[in-house]
Coordinates of N, CA, C and O in Angstrom, one line a residue:
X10 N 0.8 -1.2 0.0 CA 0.0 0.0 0.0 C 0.9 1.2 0.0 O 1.6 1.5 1.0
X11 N 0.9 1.9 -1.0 CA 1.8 3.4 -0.9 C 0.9 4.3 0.6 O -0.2 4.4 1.2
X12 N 1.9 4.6 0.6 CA 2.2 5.5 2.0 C 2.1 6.9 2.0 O 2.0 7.8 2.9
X13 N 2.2 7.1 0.7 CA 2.5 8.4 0.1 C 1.1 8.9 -0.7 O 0.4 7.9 -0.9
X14 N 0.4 10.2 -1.3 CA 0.1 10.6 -2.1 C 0.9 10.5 -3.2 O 2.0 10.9 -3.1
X15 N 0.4 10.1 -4.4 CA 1.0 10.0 -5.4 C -0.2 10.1 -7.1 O -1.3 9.8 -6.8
X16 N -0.1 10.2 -7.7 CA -0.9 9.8 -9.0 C 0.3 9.4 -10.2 O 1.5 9.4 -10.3
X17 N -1.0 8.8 -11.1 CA -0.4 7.8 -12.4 C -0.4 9.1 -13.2 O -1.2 10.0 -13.1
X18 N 0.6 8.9 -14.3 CA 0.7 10.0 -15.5 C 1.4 9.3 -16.3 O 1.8 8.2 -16.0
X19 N 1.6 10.1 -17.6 CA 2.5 9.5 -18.9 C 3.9 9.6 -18.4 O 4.2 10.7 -18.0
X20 N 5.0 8.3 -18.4 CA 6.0 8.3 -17.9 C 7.3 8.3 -19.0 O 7.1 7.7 -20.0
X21 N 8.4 9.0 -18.8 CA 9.6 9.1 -19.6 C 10.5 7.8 -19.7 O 11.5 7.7 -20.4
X22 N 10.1 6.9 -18.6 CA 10.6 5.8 -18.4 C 9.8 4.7 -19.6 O 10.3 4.4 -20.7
X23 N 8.3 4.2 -19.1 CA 7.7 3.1 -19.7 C 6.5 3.5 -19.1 O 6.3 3.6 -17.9
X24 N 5.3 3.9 -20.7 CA 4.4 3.8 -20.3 C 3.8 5.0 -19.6 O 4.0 6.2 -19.9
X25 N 2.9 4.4 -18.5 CA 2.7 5.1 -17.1 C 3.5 5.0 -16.0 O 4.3 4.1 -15.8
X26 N 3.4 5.7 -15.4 CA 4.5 5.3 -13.7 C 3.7 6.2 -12.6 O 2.5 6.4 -12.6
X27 N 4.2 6.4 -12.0 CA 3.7 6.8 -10.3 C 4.2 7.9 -10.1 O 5.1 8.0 -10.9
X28 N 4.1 9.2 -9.2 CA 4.4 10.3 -9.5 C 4.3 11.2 -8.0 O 3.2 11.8 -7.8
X29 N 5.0 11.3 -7.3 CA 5.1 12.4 -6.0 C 3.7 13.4 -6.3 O 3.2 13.9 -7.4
X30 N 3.3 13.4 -5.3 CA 2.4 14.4 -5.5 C 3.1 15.8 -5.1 O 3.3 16.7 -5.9
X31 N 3.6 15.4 -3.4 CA 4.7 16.2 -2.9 C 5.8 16.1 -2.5 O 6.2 14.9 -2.8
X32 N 6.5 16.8 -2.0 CA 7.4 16.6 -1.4 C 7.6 15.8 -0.7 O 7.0 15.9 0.4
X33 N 8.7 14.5 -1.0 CA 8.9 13.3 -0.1 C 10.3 13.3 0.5 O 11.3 13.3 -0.3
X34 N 10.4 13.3 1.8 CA 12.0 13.7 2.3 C 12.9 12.4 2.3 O 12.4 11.4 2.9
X35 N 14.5 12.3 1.7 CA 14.7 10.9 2.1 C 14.4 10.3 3.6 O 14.4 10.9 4.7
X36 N 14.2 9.2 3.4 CA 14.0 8.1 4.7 C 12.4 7.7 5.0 O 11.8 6.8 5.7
X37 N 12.0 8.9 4.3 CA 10.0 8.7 4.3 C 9.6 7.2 3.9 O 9.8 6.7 2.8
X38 N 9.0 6.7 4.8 CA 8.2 5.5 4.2 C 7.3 5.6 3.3 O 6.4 6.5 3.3
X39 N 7.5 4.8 2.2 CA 6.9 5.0 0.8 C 5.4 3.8 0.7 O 4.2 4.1 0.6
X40 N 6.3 2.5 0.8 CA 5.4 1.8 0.5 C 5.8 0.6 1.7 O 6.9 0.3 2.2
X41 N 3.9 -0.4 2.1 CA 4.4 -1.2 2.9 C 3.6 -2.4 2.4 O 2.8 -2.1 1.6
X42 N 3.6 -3.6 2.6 CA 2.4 -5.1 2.0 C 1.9 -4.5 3.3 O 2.4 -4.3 4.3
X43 N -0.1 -4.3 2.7 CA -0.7 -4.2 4.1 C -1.7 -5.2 3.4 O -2.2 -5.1 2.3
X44 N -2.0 -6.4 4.7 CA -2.2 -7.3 4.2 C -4.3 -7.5 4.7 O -4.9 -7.1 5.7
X45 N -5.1 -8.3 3.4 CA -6.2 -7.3 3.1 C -6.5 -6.6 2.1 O -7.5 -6.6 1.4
X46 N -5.5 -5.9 1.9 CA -6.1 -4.3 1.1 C -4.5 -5.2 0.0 O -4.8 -4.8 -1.1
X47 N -3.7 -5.7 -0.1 CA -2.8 -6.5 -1.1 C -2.5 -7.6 -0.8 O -2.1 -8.1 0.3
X48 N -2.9 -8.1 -1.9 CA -3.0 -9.5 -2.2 C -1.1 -10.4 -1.8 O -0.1 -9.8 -2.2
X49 N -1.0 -11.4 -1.3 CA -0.1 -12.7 -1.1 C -0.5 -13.9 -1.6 O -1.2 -14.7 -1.0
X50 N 0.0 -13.9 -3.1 CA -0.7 -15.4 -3.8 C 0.8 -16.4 -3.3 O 1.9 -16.0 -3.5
X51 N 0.5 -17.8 -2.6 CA 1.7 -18.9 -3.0 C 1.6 -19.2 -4.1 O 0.6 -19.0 -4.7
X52 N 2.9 -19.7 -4.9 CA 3.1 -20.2 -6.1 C 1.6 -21.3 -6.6 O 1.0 -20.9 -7.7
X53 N 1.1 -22.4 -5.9 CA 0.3 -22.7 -6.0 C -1.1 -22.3 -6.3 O -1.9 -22.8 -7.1
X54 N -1.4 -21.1 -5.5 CA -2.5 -20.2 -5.3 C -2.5 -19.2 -6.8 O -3.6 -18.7 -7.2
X55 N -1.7 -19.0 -7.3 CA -1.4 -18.2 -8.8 C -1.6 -19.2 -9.3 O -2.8 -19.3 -9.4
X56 N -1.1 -20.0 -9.9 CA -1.6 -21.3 -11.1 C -2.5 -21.5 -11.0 O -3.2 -21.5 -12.1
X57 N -3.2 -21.8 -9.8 CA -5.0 -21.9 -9.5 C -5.4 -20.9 -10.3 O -6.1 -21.5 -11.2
X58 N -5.5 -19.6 -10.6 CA -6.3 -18.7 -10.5 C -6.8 -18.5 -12.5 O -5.8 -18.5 -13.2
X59 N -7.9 -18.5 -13.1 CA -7.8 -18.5 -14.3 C -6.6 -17.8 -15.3 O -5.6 -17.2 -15.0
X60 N -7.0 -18.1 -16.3 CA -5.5 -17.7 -17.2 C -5.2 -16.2 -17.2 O -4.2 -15.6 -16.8
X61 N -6.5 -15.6 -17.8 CA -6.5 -14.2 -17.7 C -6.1 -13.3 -16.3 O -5.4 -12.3 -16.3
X62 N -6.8 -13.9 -15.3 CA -6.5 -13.5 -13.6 C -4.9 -13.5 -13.3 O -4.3 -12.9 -12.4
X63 N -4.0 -14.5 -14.4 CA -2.5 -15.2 -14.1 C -2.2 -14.1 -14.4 O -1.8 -13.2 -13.7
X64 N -2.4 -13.8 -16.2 CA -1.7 -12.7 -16.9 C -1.9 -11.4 -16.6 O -1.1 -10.6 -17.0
X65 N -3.1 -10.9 -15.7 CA -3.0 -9.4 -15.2 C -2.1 -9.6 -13.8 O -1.1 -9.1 -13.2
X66 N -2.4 -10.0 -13.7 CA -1.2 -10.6 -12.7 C 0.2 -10.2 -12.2 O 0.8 -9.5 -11.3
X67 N 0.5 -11.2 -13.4 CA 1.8 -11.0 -13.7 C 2.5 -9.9 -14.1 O 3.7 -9.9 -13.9
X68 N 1.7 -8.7 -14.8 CA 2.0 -8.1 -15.5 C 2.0 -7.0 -14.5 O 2.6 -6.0 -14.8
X69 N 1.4 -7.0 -13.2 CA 1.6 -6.1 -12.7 C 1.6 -6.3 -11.0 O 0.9 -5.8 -10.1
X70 N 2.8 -7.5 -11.0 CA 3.0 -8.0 -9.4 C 4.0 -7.6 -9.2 O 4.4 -6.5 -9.6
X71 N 4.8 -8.4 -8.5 CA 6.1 -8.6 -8.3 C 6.2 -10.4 -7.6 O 5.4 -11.0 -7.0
X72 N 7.2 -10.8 -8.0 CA 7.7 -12.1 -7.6 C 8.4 -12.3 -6.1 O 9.6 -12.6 -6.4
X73 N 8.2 -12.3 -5.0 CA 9.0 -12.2 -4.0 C 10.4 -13.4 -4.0 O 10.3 -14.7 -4.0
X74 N 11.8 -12.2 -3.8 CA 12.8 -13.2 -3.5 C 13.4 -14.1 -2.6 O 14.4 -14.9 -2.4
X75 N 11.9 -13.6 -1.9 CA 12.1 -14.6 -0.6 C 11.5 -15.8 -0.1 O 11.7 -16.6 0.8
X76 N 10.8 -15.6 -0.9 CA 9.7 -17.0 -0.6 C 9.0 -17.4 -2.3 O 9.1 -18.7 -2.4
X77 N 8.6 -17.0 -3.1 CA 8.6 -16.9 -4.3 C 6.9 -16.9 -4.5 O 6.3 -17.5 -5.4
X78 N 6.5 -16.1 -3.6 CA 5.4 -15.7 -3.2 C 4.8 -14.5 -4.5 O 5.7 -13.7 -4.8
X79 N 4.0 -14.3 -5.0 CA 3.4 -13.3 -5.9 C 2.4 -11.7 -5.5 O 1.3 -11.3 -5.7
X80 N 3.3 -11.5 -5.1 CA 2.6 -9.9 -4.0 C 2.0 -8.5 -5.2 O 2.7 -7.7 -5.8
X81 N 0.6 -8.7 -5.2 CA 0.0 -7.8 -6.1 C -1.0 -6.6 -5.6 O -2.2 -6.6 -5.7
X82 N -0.4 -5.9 -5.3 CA -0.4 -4.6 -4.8 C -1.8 -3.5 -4.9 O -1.6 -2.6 -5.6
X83 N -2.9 -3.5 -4.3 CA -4.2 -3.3 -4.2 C -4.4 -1.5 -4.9 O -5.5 -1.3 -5.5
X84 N -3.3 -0.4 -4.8 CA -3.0 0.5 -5.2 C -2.3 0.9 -6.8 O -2.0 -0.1 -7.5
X85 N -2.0 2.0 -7.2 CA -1.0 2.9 -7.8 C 0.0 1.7 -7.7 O 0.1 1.3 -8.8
X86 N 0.9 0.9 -6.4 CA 2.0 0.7 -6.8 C 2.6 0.1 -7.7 O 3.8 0.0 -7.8
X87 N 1.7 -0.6 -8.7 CA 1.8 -1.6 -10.0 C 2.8 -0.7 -10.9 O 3.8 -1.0 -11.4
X88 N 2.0 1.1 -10.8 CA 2.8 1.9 -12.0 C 4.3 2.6 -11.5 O 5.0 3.4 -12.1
X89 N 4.7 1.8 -10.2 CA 6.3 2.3 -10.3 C 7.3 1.5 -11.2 O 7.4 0.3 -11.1
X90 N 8.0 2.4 -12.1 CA 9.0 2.1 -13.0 C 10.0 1.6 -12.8 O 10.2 1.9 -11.6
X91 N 11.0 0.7 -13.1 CA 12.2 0.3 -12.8 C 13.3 1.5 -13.1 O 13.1 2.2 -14.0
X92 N 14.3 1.6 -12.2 CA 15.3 2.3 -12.4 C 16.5 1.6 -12.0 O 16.4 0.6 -11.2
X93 N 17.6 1.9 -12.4 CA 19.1 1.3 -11.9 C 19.6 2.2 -11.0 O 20.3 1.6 -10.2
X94 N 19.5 3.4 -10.7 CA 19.7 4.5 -10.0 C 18.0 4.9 -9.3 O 17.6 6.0 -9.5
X95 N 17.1 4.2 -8.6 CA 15.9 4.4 -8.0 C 16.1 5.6 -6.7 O 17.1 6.1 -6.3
X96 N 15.2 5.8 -6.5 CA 14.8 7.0 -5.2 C 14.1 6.1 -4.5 O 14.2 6.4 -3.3
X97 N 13.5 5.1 -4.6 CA 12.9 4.3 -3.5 C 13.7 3.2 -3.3 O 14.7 2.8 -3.9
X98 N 13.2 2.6 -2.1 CA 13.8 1.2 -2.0 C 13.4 0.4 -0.8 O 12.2 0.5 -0.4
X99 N 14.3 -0.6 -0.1 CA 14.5 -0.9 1.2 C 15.6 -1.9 1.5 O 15.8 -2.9 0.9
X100 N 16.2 -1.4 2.7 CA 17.6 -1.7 3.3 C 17.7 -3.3 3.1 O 16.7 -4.1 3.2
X101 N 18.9 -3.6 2.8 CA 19.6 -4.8 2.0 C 19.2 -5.9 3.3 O 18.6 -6.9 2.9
X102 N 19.5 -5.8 4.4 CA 18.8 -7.2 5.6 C 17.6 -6.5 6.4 O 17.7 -5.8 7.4
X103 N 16.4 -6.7 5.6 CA 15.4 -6.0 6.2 C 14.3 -7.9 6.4 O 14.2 -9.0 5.8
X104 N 13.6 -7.0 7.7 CA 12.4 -8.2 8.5 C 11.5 -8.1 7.8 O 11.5 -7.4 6.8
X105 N 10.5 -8.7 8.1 CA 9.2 -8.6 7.4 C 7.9 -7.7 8.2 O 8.4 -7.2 9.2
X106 N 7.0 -7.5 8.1 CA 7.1 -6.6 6.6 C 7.6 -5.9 6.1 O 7.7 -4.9 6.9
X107 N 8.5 -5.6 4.7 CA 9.4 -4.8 3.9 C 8.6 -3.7 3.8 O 7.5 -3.7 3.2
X108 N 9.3 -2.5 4.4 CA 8.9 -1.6 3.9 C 9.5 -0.4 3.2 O 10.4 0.1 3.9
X109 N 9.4 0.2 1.8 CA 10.2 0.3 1.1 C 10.6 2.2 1.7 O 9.8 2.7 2.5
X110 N 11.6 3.0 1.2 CA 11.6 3.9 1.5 C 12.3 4.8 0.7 O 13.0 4.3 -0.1
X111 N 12.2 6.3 0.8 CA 12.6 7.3 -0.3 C 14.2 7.4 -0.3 O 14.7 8.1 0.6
X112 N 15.0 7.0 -1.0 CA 16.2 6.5 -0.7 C 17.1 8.0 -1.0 O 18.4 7.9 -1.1
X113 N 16.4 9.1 -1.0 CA 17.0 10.4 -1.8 C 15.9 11.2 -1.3 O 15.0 10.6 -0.8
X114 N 15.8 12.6 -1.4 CA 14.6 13.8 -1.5 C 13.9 13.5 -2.5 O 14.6 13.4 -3.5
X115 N 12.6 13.2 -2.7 CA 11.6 13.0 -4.4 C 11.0 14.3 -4.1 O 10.3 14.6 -3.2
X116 N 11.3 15.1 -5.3 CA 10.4 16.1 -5.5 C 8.9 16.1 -6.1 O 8.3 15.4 -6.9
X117 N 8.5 17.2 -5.1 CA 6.8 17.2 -6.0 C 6.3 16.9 -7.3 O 6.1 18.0 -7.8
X118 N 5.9 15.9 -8.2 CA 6.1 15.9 -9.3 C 6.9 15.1 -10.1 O 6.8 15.0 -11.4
X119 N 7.9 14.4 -9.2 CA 9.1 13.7 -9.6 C 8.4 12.1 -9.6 O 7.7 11.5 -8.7
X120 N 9.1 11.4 -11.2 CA 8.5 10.0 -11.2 C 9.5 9.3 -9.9 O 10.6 9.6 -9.5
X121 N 8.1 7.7 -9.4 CA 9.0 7.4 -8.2 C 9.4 5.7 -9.0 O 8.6 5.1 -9.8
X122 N 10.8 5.5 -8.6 CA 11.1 4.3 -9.2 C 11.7 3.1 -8.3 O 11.6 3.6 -7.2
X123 N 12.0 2.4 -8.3 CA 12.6 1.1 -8.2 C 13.6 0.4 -8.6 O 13.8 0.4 -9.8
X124 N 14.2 -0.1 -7.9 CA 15.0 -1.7 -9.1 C 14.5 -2.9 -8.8 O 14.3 -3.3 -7.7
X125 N 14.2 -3.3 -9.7 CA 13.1 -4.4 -9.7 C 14.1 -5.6 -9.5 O 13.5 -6.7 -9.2
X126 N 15.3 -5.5 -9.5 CA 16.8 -6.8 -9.4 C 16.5 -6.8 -7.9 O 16.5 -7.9 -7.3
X127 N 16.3 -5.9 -7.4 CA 16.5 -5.5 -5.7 C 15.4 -6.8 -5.3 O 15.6 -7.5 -4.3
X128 N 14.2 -7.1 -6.1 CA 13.1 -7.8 -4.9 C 12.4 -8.4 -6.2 O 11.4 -8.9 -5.7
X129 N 12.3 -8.5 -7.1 CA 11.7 -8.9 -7.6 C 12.1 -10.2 -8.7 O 12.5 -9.9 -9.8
X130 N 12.1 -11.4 -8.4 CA 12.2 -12.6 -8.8 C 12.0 -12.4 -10.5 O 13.0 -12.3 -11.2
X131 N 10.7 -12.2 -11.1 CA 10.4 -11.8 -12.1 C 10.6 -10.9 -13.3 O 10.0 -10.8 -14.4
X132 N 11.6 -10.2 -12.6 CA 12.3 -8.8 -13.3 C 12.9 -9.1 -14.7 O 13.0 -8.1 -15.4
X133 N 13.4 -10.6 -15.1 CA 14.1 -10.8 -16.4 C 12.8 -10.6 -17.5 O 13.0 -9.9 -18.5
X134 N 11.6 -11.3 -17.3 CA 10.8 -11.2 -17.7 C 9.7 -9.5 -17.9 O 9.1 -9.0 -18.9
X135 N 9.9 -9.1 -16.8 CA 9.4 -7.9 -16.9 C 10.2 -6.7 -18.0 O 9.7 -5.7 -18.5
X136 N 11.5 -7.3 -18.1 CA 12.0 -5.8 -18.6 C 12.5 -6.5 -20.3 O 13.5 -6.1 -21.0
X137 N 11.5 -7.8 -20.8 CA 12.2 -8.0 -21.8 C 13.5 -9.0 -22.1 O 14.1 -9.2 -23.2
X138 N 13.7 -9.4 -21.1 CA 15.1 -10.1 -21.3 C 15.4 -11.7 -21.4 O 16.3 -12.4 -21.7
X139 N 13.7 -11.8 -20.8 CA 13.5 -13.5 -21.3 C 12.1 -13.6 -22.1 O 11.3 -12.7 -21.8
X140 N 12.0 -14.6 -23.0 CA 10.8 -14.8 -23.9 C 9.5 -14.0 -23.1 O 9.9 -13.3 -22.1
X141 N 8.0 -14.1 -23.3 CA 7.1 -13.5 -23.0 C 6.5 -14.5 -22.5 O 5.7 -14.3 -21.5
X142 N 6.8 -16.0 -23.1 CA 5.8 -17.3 -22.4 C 6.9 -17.9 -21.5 O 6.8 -19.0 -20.9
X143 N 7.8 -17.3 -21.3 CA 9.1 -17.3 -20.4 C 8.2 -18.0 -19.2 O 7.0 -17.7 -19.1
X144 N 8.9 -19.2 -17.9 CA 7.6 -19.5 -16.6 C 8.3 -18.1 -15.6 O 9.3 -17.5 -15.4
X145 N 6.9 -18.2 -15.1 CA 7.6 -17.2 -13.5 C 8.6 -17.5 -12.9 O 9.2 -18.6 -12.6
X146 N 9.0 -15.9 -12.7 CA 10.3 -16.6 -12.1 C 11.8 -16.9 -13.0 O 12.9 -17.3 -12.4
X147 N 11.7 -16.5 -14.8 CA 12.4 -17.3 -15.4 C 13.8 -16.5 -15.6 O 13.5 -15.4 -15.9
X148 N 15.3 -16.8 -15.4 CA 15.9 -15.8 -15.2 C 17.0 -16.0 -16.7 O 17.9 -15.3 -17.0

């Protein structure tokens, strides 16, 4: 669940992306799994679900690198962009729940990004780098 005010707009990165409303100071909690209001499919629990339910899905979850769990985000946070240089994040031995945070000042207006290598299992697939019928997870 973003933590932040934010809206979707046309992105310079891909697409749509996610967008500071205001001013976010580094160390601000951005985003947290609040569980209820975002979904935790097990690997099991996603193959269950019909084909079309898989592919919106996928297309806008993340793959957890910890359990390989499918965490699909009930808000906005689907439209954060990948970056190699991100403003968001969360600390390299972090407990559970992960909560992500402004790793820099985001200005009002400024797109909010990620690296998707950081936590996301699925990221080869996401950014193009393995086939499209590639399985979850495929690196």
């Amino acid at each position: 669940m973003m933590l932040i005010e934010t809206r979707v707009a046309p992105s310079g990165i891909h697409g749509l992306g996610l967008f500071a409303v205001q001013f976010v100071p580094r160390g601000t909690p951005v985003w947290k799994f609040q569980p209820g209001f975002d979904h935790d499919f097990s690997p099991a629990q996603f193959a269950a679900l019909p084909p079309l339910a898989r592919q919106h899905t996928r297309w806008f979850c993340f793959v957890s690198q910890l359990d390989g769990h499918i965490i699909l985000s009930g808000d906005h946070a689907c439209f954060i962009n990948h970056s190699l240089a991100p403003n968001t994040g969360a600390a390299k031995a972090v407990g559970l729940p992960v909560v992500t945070v402004a790793l820099r000042d985001i200005a009002a207006g400024e797109e909010i990004t990620c690296n998707y290598f950081d936590y996301d299992a699925d990221t080869a697939w996401k950014l193009g780098l393995v086939p499209k019928d590639a399985p979850l997870g495929a690196k």
